[in-house]
Short mmCIF file of C-alpha atoms and ligand atoms in Angstrom, two decimals:
data_model
loop_
_atom_site.label_atom_id
_atom_site.label_comp_id
_atom_site.label_asym_id
_atom_site.label_seq_id
_atom_site.Cartn_x
_atom_site.Cartn_y
_atom_site.Cartn_z
CA MET A 1 -5.24 -22.26 -6.91
CA ASN A 2 -6.56 -19.41 -4.80
CA VAL A 3 -9.09 -21.37 -2.78
CA PHE A 4 -11.22 -18.43 -1.72
CA GLU A 5 -12.54 -16.03 -4.25
CA SER A 6 -13.70 -12.99 -2.29
CA GLN A 7 -10.50 -11.03 -2.85
CA ALA A 8 -10.95 -11.41 -6.57
CA GLN A 9 -14.63 -10.47 -6.23
CA ALA A 10 -13.69 -7.29 -4.31
CA GLN A 11 -11.24 -6.42 -7.09
CA ASN A 12 -14.01 -6.95 -9.62
CA VAL A 13 -16.28 -4.54 -7.70
CA ASP A 14 -13.50 -1.93 -7.82
CA LYS A 15 -12.92 -2.61 -11.50
CA ASP A 16 -16.67 -2.06 -12.12
CA ARG A 17 -16.50 1.26 -10.28
CA ARG A 18 -13.56 2.45 -12.40
CA GLN A 19 -15.29 1.24 -15.52
CA TYR A 20 -18.38 3.35 -14.67
CA ILE A 21 -16.19 6.41 -14.11
CA LEU A 22 -14.33 5.80 -17.37
CA SER A 23 -17.65 5.46 -19.21
CA PHE A 24 -19.05 8.55 -17.50
CA VAL A 25 -16.02 10.65 -18.42
CA SER A 26 -15.87 9.29 -21.94
CA TYR A 27 -19.53 9.26 -22.94
CA ILE A 28 -21.05 12.08 -20.89
CA SER A 29 -18.10 14.50 -20.75
CA GLY A 30 -17.08 13.53 -24.30
CA THR A 31 -20.58 14.31 -25.62
CA VAL A 32 -20.95 17.54 -23.61
CA ILE A 33 -17.54 18.77 -24.80
CA LEU A 34 -18.46 17.77 -28.37
CA LEU A 35 -21.76 19.71 -28.23
CA TYR A 36 -19.95 22.66 -26.70
CA GLY A 37 -17.22 22.53 -29.36
CA LEU A 38 -19.46 22.35 -32.46
CA PRO A 39 -20.79 25.95 -32.26
CA HIS A 40 -17.20 27.19 -31.95
CA LEU A 41 -16.34 25.30 -35.12
CA MET A 42 -19.27 26.97 -36.90
CA SER A 43 -18.28 30.40 -35.63
CA GLY A 44 -14.69 29.95 -36.83
CA ASN A 45 -13.05 29.78 -33.39
CA VAL A 46 -10.75 27.06 -34.69
CA ALA A 47 -8.34 26.87 -31.75
CA LEU A 48 -11.05 26.32 -29.11
CA ALA A 49 -13.10 24.08 -31.41
CA SER A 50 -10.02 21.86 -32.09
CA LEU A 51 -9.28 21.62 -28.38
CA LEU A 52 -12.85 20.63 -27.49
CA LEU A 53 -13.51 18.32 -30.43
CA GLY A 54 -10.06 16.70 -30.16
CA THR A 55 -10.59 16.03 -26.43
CA SER A 56 -14.07 14.67 -27.04
CA LEU A 57 -12.82 12.33 -29.78
CA THR A 58 -9.88 11.04 -27.70
CA PHE A 59 -12.22 10.40 -24.72
CA LEU A 60 -14.45 8.30 -26.96
CA LEU A 61 -11.45 6.49 -28.47
CA THR A 62 -10.16 5.63 -24.98
CA VAL A 63 -13.42 3.97 -23.93
CA ALA A 64 -13.47 2.13 -27.27
CA TYR A 65 -9.91 0.94 -26.52
CA TYR A 66 -11.11 -0.33 -23.11
CA HIS A 67 -14.04 -2.21 -24.68
CA ARG A 68 -11.64 -3.84 -27.16
CA THR A 69 -8.88 -4.84 -24.75
CA GLY A 70 -10.54 -4.94 -21.29
CA ASP A 71 -7.39 -3.25 -19.90
CA ILE A 72 -9.02 -0.93 -17.34
CA ASP A 73 -5.70 0.17 -15.79
CA LEU A 74 -4.20 1.45 -19.03
CA ALA A 75 -7.51 2.95 -20.22
CA CYS A 76 -7.87 4.91 -16.95
CA LYS A 77 -4.26 6.13 -17.17
CA ILE A 78 -4.75 7.29 -20.76
CA GLU A 79 -8.02 9.00 -19.78
CA ALA A 80 -6.28 10.71 -16.83
CA VAL A 81 -3.52 12.05 -19.10
CA LEU A 82 -6.20 13.34 -21.49
CA VAL A 83 -8.10 14.99 -18.62
CA VAL A 84 -4.92 16.71 -17.40
CA GLY A 85 -4.03 17.79 -20.96
CA PHE A 86 -7.54 19.15 -21.47
CA VAL A 87 -7.51 21.08 -18.18
CA LEU A 88 -4.13 22.69 -18.86
CA ALA A 89 -4.95 23.47 -22.47
CA LEU A 90 -8.29 25.01 -21.49
CA ILE A 91 -6.68 27.19 -18.82
CA TYR A 92 -4.00 28.22 -21.30
CA HIS A 93 -6.57 29.11 -23.95
CA GLY A 94 -9.15 30.66 -21.64
CA GLY A 95 -12.16 29.04 -23.31
CA HIS A 96 -15.23 30.97 -24.38
CA GLU A 97 -14.92 34.56 -23.12
CA ASN A 98 -12.18 33.53 -20.65
CA THR A 99 -14.58 31.38 -18.62
CA ALA A 100 -12.26 28.32 -18.56
CA LEU A 101 -11.73 28.42 -14.79
CA TYR A 102 -15.41 27.66 -14.11
CA TRP A 103 -15.21 24.37 -16.04
CA ILE A 104 -12.17 22.93 -14.32
CA PHE A 105 -13.70 21.89 -10.96
CA PRO A 106 -15.05 18.43 -11.85
CA PHE A 107 -11.72 17.20 -13.22
CA PRO A 108 -9.66 16.73 -10.00
CA VAL A 109 -12.52 14.55 -8.69
CA ILE A 110 -12.51 12.56 -11.92
CA LEU A 111 -8.75 11.95 -11.46
CA PHE A 112 -9.45 10.35 -8.05
CA GLY A 113 -12.01 8.05 -9.64
CA LEU A 114 -9.68 7.04 -12.46
CA LEU A 115 -6.38 6.65 -10.60
CA GLY A 116 -7.16 5.87 -6.94
CA VAL A 117 -6.11 8.03 -3.98
CA ARG A 118 -2.32 7.79 -4.17
CA ASN A 119 -1.81 8.32 -7.89
CA ALA A 120 -4.55 10.95 -8.08
CA LEU A 121 -2.97 12.93 -5.24
CA ILE A 122 0.35 12.93 -7.08
CA GLY A 123 -1.39 13.81 -10.37
CA ASN A 124 -3.52 16.55 -8.85
CA THR A 125 -0.54 18.09 -7.03
CA LEU A 126 1.41 18.27 -10.29
CA VAL A 127 -1.61 19.75 -12.07
CA LEU A 128 -2.05 22.33 -9.29
CA LEU A 129 1.61 23.31 -9.62
CA ALA A 130 1.27 23.64 -13.40
CA ILE A 131 -1.94 25.68 -13.01
CA ALA A 132 -0.24 27.92 -10.42
CA VAL A 133 2.65 28.59 -12.79
CA MET A 134 0.23 29.38 -15.63
CA LEU A 135 -2.06 31.62 -13.57
CA PHE A 136 0.62 33.54 -11.74
CA THR A 137 2.78 34.16 -14.81
CA PRO A 138 0.01 35.48 -17.06
CA ASP A 139 2.42 36.48 -19.83
CA TRP A 140 2.98 32.82 -20.61
CA ILE A 141 -0.63 32.04 -21.43
CA HIS A 142 -3.06 33.13 -24.12
CA ALA A 143 -6.00 33.69 -21.74
CA GLU A 144 -6.55 36.85 -19.75
CA TYR A 145 -7.92 36.27 -16.26
CA ARG A 146 -8.53 38.94 -13.66
CA PRO A 147 -5.94 38.64 -10.80
CA GLU A 148 -8.60 38.47 -8.04
CA GLU A 149 -10.37 35.76 -10.05
CA THR A 150 -7.23 33.60 -10.40
CA THR A 151 -6.39 33.79 -6.67
CA ARG A 152 -9.92 32.80 -5.60
CA PHE A 153 -10.14 30.11 -8.25
CA PHE A 154 -6.81 28.62 -7.21
CA ALA A 155 -7.65 28.66 -3.49
CA SER A 156 -11.00 26.97 -4.06
CA LEU A 157 -9.39 24.40 -6.40
CA VAL A 158 -6.83 23.49 -3.71
CA ILE A 159 -9.66 23.07 -1.15
CA MET A 160 -11.58 20.98 -3.66
CA VAL A 161 -8.58 18.65 -4.23
CA ILE A 162 -8.06 18.25 -0.48
CA ALA A 163 -11.77 17.53 0.11
CA ALA A 164 -11.92 15.05 -2.78
CA GLY A 165 -8.69 13.38 -1.51
CA ILE A 166 -10.05 12.98 2.04
CA ASN A 167 -13.36 11.68 0.74
CA ASP A 168 -11.68 9.15 -1.55
CA PHE A 169 -9.17 8.09 1.10
CA PHE A 170 -11.97 7.11 3.50
CA ARG A 171 -14.02 5.53 0.72
CA GLU A 172 -11.02 3.40 -0.28
CA ARG A 173 -10.34 2.48 3.36
CA SER A 174 -13.91 1.39 4.03
CA HIS A 175 -13.90 -0.57 0.76
CA HIS A 176 -10.79 -2.48 1.91
CA LYS A 177 -12.30 -3.11 5.35
CA MET A 178 -15.54 -4.35 3.86
CA SER A 179 -13.80 -6.67 1.43
CA ALA A 180 -11.64 -8.05 4.27
CA LEU A 181 -14.80 -8.65 6.31
CA GLN A 182 -16.51 -10.27 3.33
CA LEU A 183 -13.42 -12.45 2.74
CA SER A 184 -13.38 -13.62 6.35
CA ARG A 185 -17.15 -14.40 6.31
CA GLU A 186 -16.79 -16.24 3.03
CA GLN A 187 -13.86 -18.22 4.40
CA GLN A 188 -15.82 -19.13 7.52
CA ALA A 189 -18.83 -20.28 5.51
CA ASN A 190 -16.66 -22.33 3.16
CA THR A 191 -14.42 -23.90 5.79
CA ASP A 192 -14.91 -27.00 7.89
CA PRO A 193 -14.23 -25.82 11.46
CA LEU A 194 -12.63 -29.07 12.63
CA THR A 195 -10.03 -29.68 9.93
CA ARG A 196 -9.85 -26.11 8.48
CA LEU A 197 -10.25 -27.66 5.03
CA PRO A 198 -12.74 -26.22 2.52
CA ASN A 199 -16.17 -27.82 2.87
CA ARG A 200 -18.87 -28.92 0.39
CA ARG A 201 -20.24 -25.36 0.13
CA PHE A 202 -16.84 -24.30 -1.22
CA ILE A 203 -17.31 -26.67 -4.16
CA ASP A 204 -20.68 -25.18 -5.14
CA ALA A 205 -19.92 -21.54 -4.27
CA SER A 206 -16.34 -21.23 -5.46
CA LEU A 207 -14.81 -24.17 -7.31
CA GLU A 208 -17.67 -24.87 -9.73
CA PRO A 209 -18.15 -21.20 -10.80
CA ARG A 210 -14.41 -20.85 -11.36
CA LEU A 211 -14.32 -24.07 -13.34
CA ASN A 212 -17.10 -22.68 -15.56
CA GLN A 213 -15.34 -19.31 -15.94
CA THR A 214 -11.81 -20.52 -16.66
CA PRO A 215 -12.00 -24.21 -17.58
CA ASP A 216 -8.48 -24.21 -19.08
CA GLU A 217 -7.05 -23.44 -15.66
CA PHE A 218 -8.49 -26.72 -14.33
CA LEU A 219 -9.20 -29.26 -17.04
CA PRO A 220 -8.53 -32.11 -17.04
CA LEU A 221 -9.54 -31.97 -13.36
CA GLY A 222 -8.61 -35.03 -11.32
CA VAL A 223 -11.14 -35.98 -8.63
CA VAL A 224 -10.34 -38.30 -5.75
CA MET A 225 -12.94 -39.33 -3.22
CA CYS A 226 -11.45 -40.62 0.01
CA ASP A 227 -13.14 -42.27 2.98
CA ILE A 228 -11.41 -43.39 6.17
CA ASP A 229 -11.81 -47.12 6.79
CA HIS A 230 -13.69 -48.45 9.82
CA PHE A 231 -13.96 -45.00 11.31
CA LYS A 232 -17.04 -45.92 13.32
CA GLN A 233 -15.04 -48.66 15.01
CA LEU A 234 -12.29 -46.17 15.87
CA ASN A 235 -14.86 -43.76 17.32
CA ASP A 236 -16.58 -46.50 19.29
CA GLN A 237 -13.33 -47.90 20.63
CA PHE A 238 -11.47 -44.68 21.48
CA GLY A 239 -14.14 -42.02 21.65
CA HIS A 240 -15.27 -39.12 19.48
CA GLN A 241 -12.35 -36.88 20.49
CA ALA A 242 -9.84 -39.47 19.23
CA GLY A 243 -11.84 -39.62 15.96
CA ASP A 244 -11.66 -35.83 15.66
CA ASP A 245 -7.89 -35.89 16.22
CA VAL A 246 -7.50 -38.45 13.44
CA LEU A 247 -9.57 -36.28 11.06
CA LYS A 248 -7.33 -33.28 11.83
CA GLU A 249 -4.20 -35.33 11.27
CA VAL A 250 -5.53 -36.66 7.95
CA ALA A 251 -6.23 -33.07 6.84
CA ARG A 252 -2.67 -32.11 7.79
CA LEU A 253 -1.33 -35.03 5.76
CA PHE A 254 -3.33 -33.87 2.71
CA ARG A 255 -1.92 -30.36 3.03
CA LYS A 256 1.62 -31.70 3.31
CA THR A 257 1.33 -34.15 0.43
CA LEU A 258 -0.65 -32.27 -2.23
CA ARG A 259 0.56 -29.54 -4.59
CA ARG A 260 -0.27 -25.89 -3.94
CA GLN A 261 -2.88 -25.81 -6.67
CA ASP A 262 -4.67 -28.95 -5.43
CA VAL A 263 -7.62 -28.66 -3.05
CA ALA A 264 -8.69 -31.19 -0.44
CA CYS A 265 -12.21 -30.64 0.96
CA ARG A 266 -13.98 -32.34 3.82
CA THR A 267 -17.36 -33.21 2.35
CA GLY A 268 -18.82 -35.39 5.11
CA GLY A 269 -17.98 -37.07 8.43
CA GLU A 270 -14.90 -39.07 7.42
CA GLU A 271 -15.19 -38.38 3.72
CA PHE A 272 -12.93 -36.09 1.67
CA LEU A 273 -12.83 -34.92 -1.95
CA ILE A 274 -9.52 -33.98 -3.51
CA PHE A 275 -9.39 -31.89 -6.69
CA LEU A 276 -6.25 -32.02 -8.82
CA PRO A 277 -6.24 -29.35 -11.55
CA ARG A 278 -4.69 -30.24 -14.92
CA THR A 279 -4.09 -33.87 -14.01
CA GLU A 280 -4.75 -36.91 -16.19
CA LEU A 281 -6.05 -40.19 -14.76
CA THR A 282 -2.66 -41.94 -14.53
CA ASP A 283 -1.32 -39.09 -12.39
CA VAL A 284 -4.54 -38.94 -10.35
CA HIS A 285 -3.89 -42.61 -9.47
CA ILE A 286 -0.27 -41.86 -8.57
CA VAL A 287 -1.28 -38.98 -6.26
CA ALA A 288 -4.07 -40.99 -4.60
CA GLU A 289 -1.69 -43.92 -4.10
CA LYS A 290 0.92 -41.60 -2.56
CA VAL A 291 -1.66 -40.22 -0.11
CA ARG A 292 -2.96 -43.70 0.69
CA ALA A 293 0.53 -45.08 1.39
CA LYS A 294 1.49 -42.07 3.51
CA LEU A 295 -1.67 -42.39 5.59
CA ALA A 296 -1.26 -46.15 6.01
CA ASN A 297 2.33 -45.61 7.21
CA THR A 298 1.46 -42.84 9.66
CA VAL A 299 1.38 -43.78 13.30
CA PHE A 300 -1.44 -42.13 15.26
CA PRO A 301 -0.82 -42.06 18.98
CA ILE A 302 -4.31 -42.66 20.36
CA ARG A 303 -4.59 -42.61 24.12
CA GLY A 304 -0.87 -43.26 24.39
CA THR A 305 -0.80 -46.30 22.10
CA PRO A 306 0.33 -46.24 18.46
CA HIS A 307 -2.48 -46.82 16.00
CA ARG A 308 -2.71 -47.06 12.22
CA VAL A 309 -5.51 -45.67 10.09
CA THR A 310 -6.23 -46.50 6.46
CA ALA A 311 -8.52 -45.04 3.83
CA SER A 312 -10.04 -46.08 0.51
CA PHE A 313 -9.91 -43.95 -2.62
CA GLY A 314 -12.07 -43.64 -5.74
CA THR A 315 -10.63 -41.73 -8.71
CA ALA A 316 -12.05 -40.03 -11.79
CA VAL A 317 -11.23 -37.22 -14.21
CA CYS A 318 -13.46 -34.36 -15.29
CA HIS A 319 -12.90 -33.35 -18.91
CA SER A 320 -15.51 -30.62 -19.30
CA SER A 321 -16.88 -27.97 -16.95
CA GLY A 322 -20.43 -29.33 -17.15
CA GLU A 323 -19.35 -32.77 -15.94
CA LEU A 324 -18.20 -32.01 -12.42
CA SER A 325 -21.16 -33.58 -10.56
CA ALA A 326 -21.11 -36.67 -12.81
CA THR A 327 -17.35 -37.03 -12.21
CA VAL A 328 -17.77 -36.75 -8.44
CA GLU A 329 -20.53 -39.40 -8.62
CA TYR A 330 -18.23 -41.66 -10.61
CA ALA A 331 -15.41 -41.17 -8.08
CA ASP A 332 -17.93 -42.11 -5.38
CA GLU A 333 -18.78 -45.32 -7.23
CA GLN A 334 -15.08 -46.11 -7.52
CA LEU A 335 -14.70 -45.50 -3.79
CA TYR A 336 -17.51 -47.97 -3.17
CA ASN A 337 -15.62 -50.47 -5.35
CA ALA A 338 -12.42 -49.86 -3.34
CA LYS A 339 -14.32 -50.53 -0.10
CA LYS A 340 -15.86 -53.69 -1.58
CA ALA A 341 -12.48 -54.90 -2.81
CA GLY A 342 -11.10 -54.88 0.77
CA ARG A 343 -10.42 -51.17 1.66
CA ASN A 344 -7.01 -49.42 1.96
CA ARG A 345 -6.74 -49.17 -1.84
CA VAL A 346 -7.13 -46.85 -4.83
CA VAL A 347 -9.57 -47.74 -7.60
N1 GTP B 401 -15.06 -38.24 15.57
C1 GTP B 401 -15.90 -37.93 14.59
N2 GTP B 401 -16.63 -38.89 14.02
C2 GTP B 401 -17.46 -38.58 13.02
C3 GTP B 401 -17.56 -37.25 12.55
N3 GTP B 401 -18.47 -37.25 11.54
C4 GTP B 401 -18.91 -38.52 11.39
N4 GTP B 401 -18.31 -39.34 12.28
C5 GTP B 401 -18.48 -40.76 12.47
O1 GTP B 401 -17.89 -41.49 11.38
C6 GTP B 401 -18.47 -42.79 11.38
C7 GTP B 401 -18.68 -43.24 9.97
O2 GTP B 401 -19.04 -44.58 9.99
P1 GTP B 401 -19.46 -45.40 8.73
O3 GTP B 401 -20.17 -44.51 7.73
O4 GTP B 401 -20.22 -46.60 9.21
O5 GTP B 401 -18.12 -45.81 8.05
P2 GTP B 401 -16.87 -46.61 8.58
O6 GTP B 401 -17.04 -47.11 9.97
O7 GTP B 401 -15.67 -45.77 8.34
O8 GTP B 401 -16.86 -47.85 7.62
P3 GTP B 401 -16.31 -47.91 6.14
O9 GTP B 401 -16.37 -46.56 5.55
O10 GTP B 401 -17.19 -48.88 5.45
O11 GTP B 401 -14.90 -48.42 6.24
C8 GTP B 401 -19.76 -42.67 12.19
O12 GTP B 401 -19.59 -43.38 13.39
C9 GTP B 401 -19.92 -41.20 12.47
O13 GTP B 401 -20.51 -40.94 13.73
C10 GTP B 401 -16.77 -36.26 13.19
O14 GTP B 401 -16.81 -35.08 12.86
N5 GTP B 401 -15.96 -36.64 14.19
#
């Protein structure tokens, strides 16, 4: 399990941005192109009307495809291909009274929004090359542009692509920096500074929301509550620093013993909660027993003398996303029973 969620949240923010651009291109541009195309249909300009109405329809179909599948990457790629096709076809045709060149400017910017800096730069460069070929070999195209118009248009389009590329490059870079900063803040807030394990806040801020979002990834969720035995005595006898060293060593043992998808959190002084995704009670017991035995057999050198530390464990299993708190409470009760029954055991 990815313990910290900020990376995924940053990706969601970026996905939202691309979704807005896709919707803007599809709904706004699609509608404008449709309204622009209808009069040409009425006036019998079939070629231009088909180009405009066909583009408008395919824009709307692409956004419908996205709403059906949720596949933003593919939807943006399809939309980008349509944008490029529309631009080239419009330049070829010339549009209404050969005014096509005036309508092209927004589209390189749209490509940056849909594809990201790298892919949009490649796409825009190819489009520029294709436009250059079309404009500077006028015999190949249907439209008739004035030579001075094509040169100025092309120069300003190149500047536009460069400006949009620079703008998007720095926007993307600051987005990455901000998400890295957010990730590090989130990690700090959700991490116990002594043991570097996730803390109680992590459970509320990250684990529980994820359990609610994707319960199948977790359920049945094994819960083990663990509490070091006679820790006060150890602190009193050897000092707080020795107690801290033991806590760090216990955290290290958890990391070494548990699976990658399991999460051990430090929830209180000498109290830990271990979450075992997709684990039934029998296996929860086996894991807790393995941790218990490993801890009991570990020798802690405290002030130069070997020392042994034990812990008690309470186990439970969460079968539905709404039951997490109740399951943790039950594991706590089981821990109490383990303490009552003599400590250094799993109940
Ligand atoms: N070194 C150290 N000690 C801590 C920390 N947090 C809590 N403690 C100590 O942990 C001890 C917990 O003691 P108790 O709750 O009485 O539990 P216990 O002595 O382990 O007894 P049982 O749980 O019944 O076996 C207290 O002395 C706390 O001061 C910490 O971060 N570092």
